[in-house]
mmCIF file of N, CA and C in Angstrom:
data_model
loop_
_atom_site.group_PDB
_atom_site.id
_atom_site.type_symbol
_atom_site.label_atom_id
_atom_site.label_comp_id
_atom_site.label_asym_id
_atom_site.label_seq_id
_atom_site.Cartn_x
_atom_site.Cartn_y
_atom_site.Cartn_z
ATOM 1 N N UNK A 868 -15.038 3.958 31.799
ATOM 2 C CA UNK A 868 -14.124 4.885 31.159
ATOM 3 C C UNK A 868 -13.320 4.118 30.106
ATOM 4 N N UNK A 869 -12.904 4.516 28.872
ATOM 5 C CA UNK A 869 -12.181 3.804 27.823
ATOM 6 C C UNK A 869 -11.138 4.280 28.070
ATOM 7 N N UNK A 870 -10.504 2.979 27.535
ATOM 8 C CA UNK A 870 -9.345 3.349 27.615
ATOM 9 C C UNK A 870 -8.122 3.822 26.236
ATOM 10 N N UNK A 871 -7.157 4.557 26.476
ATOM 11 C CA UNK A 871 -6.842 5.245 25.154
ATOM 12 C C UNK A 871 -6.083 3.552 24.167
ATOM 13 N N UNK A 872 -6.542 3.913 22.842
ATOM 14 C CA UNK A 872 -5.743 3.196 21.908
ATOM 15 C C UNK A 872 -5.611 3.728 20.489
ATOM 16 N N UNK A 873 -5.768 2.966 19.769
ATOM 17 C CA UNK A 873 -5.093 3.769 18.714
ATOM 18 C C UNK A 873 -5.377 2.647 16.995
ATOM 19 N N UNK A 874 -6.029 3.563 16.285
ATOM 20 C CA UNK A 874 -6.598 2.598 15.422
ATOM 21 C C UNK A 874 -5.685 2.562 14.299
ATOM 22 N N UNK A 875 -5.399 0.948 13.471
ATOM 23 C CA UNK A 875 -4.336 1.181 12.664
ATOM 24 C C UNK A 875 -5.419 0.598 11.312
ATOM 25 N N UNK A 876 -5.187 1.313 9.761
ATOM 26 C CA UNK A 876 -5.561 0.105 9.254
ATOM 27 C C UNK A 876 -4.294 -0.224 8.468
ATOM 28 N N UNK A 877 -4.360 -1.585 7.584
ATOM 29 C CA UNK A 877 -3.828 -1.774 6.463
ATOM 30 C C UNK A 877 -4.152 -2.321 4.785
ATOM 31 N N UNK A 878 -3.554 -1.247 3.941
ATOM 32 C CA UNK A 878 -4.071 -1.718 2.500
ATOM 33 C C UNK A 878 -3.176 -2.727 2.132
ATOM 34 N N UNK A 879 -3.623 -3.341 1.281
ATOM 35 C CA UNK A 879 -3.070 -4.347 0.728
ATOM 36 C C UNK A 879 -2.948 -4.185 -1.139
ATOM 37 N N UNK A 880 -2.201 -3.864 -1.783
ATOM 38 C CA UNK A 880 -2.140 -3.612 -2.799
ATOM 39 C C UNK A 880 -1.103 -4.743 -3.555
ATOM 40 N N UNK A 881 -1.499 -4.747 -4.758
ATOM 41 C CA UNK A 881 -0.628 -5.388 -5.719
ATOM 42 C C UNK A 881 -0.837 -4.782 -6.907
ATOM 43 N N UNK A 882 -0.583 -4.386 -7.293
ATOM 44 C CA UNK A 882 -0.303 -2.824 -8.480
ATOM 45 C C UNK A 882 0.639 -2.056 -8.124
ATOM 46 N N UNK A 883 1.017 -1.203 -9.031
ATOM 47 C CA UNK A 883 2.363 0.094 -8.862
ATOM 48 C C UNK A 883 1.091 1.214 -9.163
ATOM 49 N N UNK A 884 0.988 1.992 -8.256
ATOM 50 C CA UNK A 884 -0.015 3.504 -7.612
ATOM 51 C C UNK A 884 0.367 4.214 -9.205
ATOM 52 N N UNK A 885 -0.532 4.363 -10.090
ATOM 53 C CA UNK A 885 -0.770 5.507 -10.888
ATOM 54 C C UNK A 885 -1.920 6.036 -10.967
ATOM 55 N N UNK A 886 -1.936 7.562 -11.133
ATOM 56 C CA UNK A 886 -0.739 8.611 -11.024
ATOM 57 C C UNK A 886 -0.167 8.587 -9.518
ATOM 58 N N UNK A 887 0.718 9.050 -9.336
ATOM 59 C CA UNK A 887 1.597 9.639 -8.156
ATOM 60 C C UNK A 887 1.633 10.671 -8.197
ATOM 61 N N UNK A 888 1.608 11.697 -7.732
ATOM 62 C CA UNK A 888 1.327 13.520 -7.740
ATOM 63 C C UNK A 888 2.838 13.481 -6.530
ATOM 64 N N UNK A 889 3.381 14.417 -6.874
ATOM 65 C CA UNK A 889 4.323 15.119 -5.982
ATOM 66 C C UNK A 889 3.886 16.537 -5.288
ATOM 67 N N UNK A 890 3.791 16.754 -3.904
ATOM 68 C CA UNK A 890 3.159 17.564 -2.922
ATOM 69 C C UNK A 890 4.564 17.852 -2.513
ATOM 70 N N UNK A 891 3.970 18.847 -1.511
ATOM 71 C CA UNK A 891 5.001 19.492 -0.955
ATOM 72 C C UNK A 891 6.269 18.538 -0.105
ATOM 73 N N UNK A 892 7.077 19.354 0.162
ATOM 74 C CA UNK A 892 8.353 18.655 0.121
ATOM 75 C C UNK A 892 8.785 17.661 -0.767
ATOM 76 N N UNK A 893 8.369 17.083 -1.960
ATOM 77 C CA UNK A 893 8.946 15.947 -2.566
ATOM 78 C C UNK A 893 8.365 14.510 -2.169
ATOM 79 N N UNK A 894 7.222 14.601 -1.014
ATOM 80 C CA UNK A 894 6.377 13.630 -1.005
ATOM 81 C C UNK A 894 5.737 13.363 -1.757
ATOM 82 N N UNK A 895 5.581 12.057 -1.725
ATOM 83 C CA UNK A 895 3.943 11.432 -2.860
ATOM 84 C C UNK A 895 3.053 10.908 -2.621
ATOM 85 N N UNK A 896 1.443 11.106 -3.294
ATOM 86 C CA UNK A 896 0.574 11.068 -2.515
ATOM 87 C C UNK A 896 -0.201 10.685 -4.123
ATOM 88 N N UNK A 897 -1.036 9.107 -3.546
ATOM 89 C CA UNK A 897 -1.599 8.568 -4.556
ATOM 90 C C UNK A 897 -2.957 7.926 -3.614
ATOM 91 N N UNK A 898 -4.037 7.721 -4.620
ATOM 92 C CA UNK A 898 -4.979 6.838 -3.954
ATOM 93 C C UNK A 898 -5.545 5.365 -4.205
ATOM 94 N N UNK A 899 -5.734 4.705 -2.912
ATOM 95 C CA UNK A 899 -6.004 3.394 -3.164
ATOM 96 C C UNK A 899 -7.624 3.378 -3.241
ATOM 97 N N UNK A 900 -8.540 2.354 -4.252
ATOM 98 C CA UNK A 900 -9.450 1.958 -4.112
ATOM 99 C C UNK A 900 -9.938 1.253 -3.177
ATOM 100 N N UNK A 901 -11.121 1.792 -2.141
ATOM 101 C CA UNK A 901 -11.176 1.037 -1.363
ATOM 102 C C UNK A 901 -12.427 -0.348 -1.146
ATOM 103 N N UNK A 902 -12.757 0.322 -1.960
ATOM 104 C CA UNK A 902 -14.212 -0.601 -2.118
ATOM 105 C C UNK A 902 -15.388 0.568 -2.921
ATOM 106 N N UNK A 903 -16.095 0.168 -3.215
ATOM 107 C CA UNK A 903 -17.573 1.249 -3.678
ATOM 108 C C UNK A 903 -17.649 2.427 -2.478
ATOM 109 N N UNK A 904 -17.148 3.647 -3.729
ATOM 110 C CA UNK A 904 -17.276 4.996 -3.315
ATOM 111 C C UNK A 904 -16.224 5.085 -2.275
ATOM 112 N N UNK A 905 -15.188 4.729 -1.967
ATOM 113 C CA UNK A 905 -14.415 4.587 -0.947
ATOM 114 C C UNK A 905 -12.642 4.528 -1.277
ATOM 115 N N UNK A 906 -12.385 5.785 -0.954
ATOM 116 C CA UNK A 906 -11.084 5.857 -1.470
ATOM 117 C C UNK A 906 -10.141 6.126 0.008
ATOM 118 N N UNK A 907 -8.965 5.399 -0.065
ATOM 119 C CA UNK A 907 -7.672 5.837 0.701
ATOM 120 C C UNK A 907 -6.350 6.585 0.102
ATOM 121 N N UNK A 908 -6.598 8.306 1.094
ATOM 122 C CA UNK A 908 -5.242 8.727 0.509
ATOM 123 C C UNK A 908 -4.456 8.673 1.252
ATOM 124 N N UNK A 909 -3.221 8.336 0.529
ATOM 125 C CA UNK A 909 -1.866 8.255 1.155
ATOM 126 C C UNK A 909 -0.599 9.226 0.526
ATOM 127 N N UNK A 910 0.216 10.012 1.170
ATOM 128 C CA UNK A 910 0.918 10.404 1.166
ATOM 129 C C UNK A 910 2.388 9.915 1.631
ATOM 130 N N UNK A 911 3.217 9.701 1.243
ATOM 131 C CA UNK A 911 4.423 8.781 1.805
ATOM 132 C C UNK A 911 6.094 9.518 1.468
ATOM 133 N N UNK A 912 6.538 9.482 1.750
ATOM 134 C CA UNK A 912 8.274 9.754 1.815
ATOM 135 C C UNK A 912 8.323 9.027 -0.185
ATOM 136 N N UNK A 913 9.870 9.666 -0.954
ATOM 137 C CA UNK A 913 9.945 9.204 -2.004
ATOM 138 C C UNK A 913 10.566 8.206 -2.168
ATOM 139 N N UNK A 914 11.216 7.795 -0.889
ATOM 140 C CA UNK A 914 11.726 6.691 -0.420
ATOM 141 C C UNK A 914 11.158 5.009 -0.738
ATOM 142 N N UNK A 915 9.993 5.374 -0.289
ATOM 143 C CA UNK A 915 8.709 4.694 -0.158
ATOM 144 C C UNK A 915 8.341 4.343 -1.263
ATOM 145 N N UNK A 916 8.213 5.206 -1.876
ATOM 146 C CA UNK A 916 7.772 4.968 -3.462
ATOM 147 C C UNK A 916 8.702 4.256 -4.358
ATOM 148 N N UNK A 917 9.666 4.787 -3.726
ATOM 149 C CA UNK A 917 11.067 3.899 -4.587
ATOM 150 C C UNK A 917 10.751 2.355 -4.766
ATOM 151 N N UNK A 918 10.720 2.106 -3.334
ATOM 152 C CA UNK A 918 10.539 0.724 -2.854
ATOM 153 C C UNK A 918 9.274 -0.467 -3.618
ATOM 154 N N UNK A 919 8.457 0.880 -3.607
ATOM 155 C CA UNK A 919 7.818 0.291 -4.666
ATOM 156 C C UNK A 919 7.550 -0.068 -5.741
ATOM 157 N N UNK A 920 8.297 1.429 -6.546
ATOM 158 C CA UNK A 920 8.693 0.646 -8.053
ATOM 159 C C UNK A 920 9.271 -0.227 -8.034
ATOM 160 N N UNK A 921 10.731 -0.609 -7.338
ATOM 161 C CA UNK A 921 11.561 -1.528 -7.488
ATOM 162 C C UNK A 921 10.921 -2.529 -7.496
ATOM 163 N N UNK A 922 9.663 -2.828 -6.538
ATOM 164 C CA UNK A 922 9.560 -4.370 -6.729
ATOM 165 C C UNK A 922 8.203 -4.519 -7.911
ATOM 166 N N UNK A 923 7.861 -3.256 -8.560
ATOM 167 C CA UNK A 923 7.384 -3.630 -9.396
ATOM 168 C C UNK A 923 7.702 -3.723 -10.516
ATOM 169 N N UNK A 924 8.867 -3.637 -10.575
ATOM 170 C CA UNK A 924 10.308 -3.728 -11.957
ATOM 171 C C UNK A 924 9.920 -4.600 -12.005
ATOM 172 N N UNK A 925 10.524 -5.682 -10.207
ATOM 173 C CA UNK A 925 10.695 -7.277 -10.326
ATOM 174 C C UNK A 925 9.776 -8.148 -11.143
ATOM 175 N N UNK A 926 8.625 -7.510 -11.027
ATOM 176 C CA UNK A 926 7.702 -8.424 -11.677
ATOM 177 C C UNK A 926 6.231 -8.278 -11.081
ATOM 178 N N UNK A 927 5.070 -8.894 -11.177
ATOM 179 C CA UNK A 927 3.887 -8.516 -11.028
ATOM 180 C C UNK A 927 3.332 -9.603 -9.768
ATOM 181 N N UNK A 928 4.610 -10.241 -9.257
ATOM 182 C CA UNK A 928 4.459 -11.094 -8.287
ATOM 183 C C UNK A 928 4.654 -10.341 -6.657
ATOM 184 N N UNK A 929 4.967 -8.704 -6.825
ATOM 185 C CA UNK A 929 4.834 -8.176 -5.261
ATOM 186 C C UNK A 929 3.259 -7.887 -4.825
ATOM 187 N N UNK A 930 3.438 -8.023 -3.607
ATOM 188 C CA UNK A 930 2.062 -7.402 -3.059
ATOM 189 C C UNK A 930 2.539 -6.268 -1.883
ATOM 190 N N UNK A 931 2.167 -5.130 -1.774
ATOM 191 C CA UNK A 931 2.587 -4.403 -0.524
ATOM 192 C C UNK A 931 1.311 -4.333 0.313
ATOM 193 N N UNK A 932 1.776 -4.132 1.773
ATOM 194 C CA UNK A 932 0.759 -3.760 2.471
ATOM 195 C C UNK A 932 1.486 -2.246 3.332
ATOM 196 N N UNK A 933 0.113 -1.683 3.295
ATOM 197 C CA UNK A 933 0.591 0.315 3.465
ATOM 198 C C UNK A 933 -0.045 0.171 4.605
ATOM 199 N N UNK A 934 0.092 0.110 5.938
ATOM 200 C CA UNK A 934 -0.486 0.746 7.024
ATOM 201 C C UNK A 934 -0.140 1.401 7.660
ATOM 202 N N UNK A 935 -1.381 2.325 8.137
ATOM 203 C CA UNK A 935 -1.010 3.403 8.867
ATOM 204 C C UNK A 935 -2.624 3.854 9.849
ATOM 205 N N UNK A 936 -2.359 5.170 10.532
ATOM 206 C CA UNK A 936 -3.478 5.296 11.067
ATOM 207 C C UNK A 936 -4.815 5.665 10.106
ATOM 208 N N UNK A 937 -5.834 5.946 10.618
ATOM 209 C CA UNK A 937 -6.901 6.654 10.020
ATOM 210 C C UNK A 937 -6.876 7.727 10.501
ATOM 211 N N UNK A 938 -6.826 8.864 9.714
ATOM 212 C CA UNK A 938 -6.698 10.084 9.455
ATOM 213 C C UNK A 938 -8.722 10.601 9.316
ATOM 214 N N UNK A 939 -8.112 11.891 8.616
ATOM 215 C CA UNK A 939 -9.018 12.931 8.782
ATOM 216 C C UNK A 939 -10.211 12.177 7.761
ATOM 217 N N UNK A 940 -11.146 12.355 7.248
ATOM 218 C CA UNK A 940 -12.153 11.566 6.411
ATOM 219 C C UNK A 940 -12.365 12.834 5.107
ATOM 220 N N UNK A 941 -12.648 12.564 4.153
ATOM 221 C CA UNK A 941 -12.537 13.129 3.018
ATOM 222 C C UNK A 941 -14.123 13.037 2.262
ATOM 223 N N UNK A 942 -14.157 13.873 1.324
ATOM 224 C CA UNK A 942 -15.305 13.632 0.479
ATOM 225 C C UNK A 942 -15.590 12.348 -0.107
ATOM 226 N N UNK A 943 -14.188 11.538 -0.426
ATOM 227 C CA UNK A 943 -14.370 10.458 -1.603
ATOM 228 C C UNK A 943 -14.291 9.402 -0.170
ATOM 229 N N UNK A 944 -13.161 9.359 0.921
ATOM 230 C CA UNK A 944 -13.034 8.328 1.683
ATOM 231 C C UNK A 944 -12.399 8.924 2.949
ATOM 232 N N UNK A 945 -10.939 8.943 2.838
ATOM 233 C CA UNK A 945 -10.206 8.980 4.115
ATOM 234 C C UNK A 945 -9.065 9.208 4.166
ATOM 235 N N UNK A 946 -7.752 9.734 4.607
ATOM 236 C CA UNK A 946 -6.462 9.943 4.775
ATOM 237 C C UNK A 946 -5.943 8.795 5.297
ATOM 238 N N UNK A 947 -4.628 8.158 4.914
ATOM 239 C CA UNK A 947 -4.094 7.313 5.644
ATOM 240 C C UNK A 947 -2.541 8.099 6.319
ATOM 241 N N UNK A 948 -2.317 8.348 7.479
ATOM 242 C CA UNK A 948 -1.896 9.197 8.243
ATOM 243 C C UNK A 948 -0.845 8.142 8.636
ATOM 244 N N UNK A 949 0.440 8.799 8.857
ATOM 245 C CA UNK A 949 2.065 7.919 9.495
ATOM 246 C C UNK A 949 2.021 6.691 8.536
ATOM 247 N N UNK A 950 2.186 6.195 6.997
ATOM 248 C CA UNK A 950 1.998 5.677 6.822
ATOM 249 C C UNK A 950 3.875 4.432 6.822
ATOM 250 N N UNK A 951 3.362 2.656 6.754
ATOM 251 C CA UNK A 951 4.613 2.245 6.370
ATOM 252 C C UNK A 951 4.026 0.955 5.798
ATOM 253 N N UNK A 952 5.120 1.249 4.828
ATOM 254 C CA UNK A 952 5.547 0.070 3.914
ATOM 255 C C UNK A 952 6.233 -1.123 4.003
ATOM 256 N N UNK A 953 5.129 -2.227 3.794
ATOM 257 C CA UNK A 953 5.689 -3.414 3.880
ATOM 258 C C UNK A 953 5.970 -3.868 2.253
ATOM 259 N N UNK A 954 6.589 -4.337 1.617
ATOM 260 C CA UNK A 954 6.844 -5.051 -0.069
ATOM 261 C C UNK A 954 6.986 -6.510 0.428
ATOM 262 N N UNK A 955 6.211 -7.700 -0.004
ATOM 263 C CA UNK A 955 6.608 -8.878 -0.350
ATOM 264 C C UNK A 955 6.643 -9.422 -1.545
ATOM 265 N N UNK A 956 7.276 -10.139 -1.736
ATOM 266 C CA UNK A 956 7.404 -10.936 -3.154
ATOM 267 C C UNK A 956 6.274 -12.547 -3.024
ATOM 268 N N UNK A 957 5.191 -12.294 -3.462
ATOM 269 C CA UNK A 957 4.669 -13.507 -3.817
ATOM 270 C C UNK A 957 5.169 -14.578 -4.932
ATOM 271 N N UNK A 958 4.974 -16.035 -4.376
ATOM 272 C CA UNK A 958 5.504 -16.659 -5.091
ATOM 273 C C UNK A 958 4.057 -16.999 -5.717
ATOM 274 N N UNK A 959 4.577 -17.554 -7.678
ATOM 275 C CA UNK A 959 3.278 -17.937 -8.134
ATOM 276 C C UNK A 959 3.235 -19.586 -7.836
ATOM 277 N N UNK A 960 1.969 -19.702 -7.813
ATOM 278 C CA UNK A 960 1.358 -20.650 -7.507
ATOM 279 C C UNK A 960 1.131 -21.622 -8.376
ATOM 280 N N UNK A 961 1.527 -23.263 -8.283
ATOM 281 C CA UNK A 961 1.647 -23.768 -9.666
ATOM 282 C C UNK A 961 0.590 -24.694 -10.404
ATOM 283 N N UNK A 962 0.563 -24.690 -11.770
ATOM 284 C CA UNK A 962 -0.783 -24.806 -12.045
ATOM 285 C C UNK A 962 -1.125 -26.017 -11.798
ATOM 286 N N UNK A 963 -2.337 -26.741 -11.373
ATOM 287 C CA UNK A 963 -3.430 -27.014 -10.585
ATOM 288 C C UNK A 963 -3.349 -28.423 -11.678
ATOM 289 N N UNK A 964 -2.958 -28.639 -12.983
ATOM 290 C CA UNK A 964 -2.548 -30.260 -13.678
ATOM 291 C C UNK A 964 -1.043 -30.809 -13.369
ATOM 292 N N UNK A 965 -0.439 -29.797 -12.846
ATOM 293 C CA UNK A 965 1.061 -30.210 -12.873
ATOM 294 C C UNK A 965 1.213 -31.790 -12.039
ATOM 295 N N UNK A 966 2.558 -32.295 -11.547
ATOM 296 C CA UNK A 966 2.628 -33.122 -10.845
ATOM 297 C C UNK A 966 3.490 -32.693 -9.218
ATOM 298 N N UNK A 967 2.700 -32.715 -8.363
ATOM 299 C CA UNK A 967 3.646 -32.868 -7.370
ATOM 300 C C UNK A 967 5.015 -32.687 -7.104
ATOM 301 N N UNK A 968 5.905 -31.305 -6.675
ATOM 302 C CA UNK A 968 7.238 -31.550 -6.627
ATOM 303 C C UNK A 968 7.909 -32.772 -5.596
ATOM 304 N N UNK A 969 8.544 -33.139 -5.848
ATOM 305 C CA UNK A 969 9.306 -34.178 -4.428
ATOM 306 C C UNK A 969 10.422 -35.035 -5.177
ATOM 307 N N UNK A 970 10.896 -35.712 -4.022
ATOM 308 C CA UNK A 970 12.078 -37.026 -4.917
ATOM 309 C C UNK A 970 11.538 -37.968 -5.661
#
């Protein structure tokens, strides 16, 4: 007998989601590429979205990761269902002739 669990995934994006479509209640609902022929939609609070412009004001150094469950399956891919937002700020990485930071 199995036992119950519960499948989560997560996207990983570094881009700001265009277009954004506004749905009912003032939610927004954009899609991620998921690979060949394979799309994730997400719908999220405007909250959410906020969060995300903001750090893509900051600069082109955020990466978010969106997880949530797997939802219903779609023509193009899939729903991403309860979704939440993580934003980090990547640091860049320094170029590869430089010298060593230290004392």
């Amino acid at each position: 007998m199995a036992i119950p669990g519960k499948l989560e995934l997560t996207l990983k994006i570094n881009q700001f989601p265009e277009p954004v479509a506004t749905v009912q209640n003032g939610w927004r609902e954009f899609t991620v590429d998921c690979g060949p022929g394979r799309e994730g939609s997400i719908t999220m609070r405007p909250q959410m979205v906020a969060q995300l412009g903001a750090a893509h004001a900051k600069g082109p150094e955020a990466v978010a990761a969106v997880a949530g469950q797997l939802g219903p399956a779609t023509p193009t891919g899939f729903v991403l269902t309860e979704p939440n937002l993580q934003v980090f700020e990547r640091k860049p990485k320094p170029p590869a002739d430089a010298p060593p930071a230290g004392p």
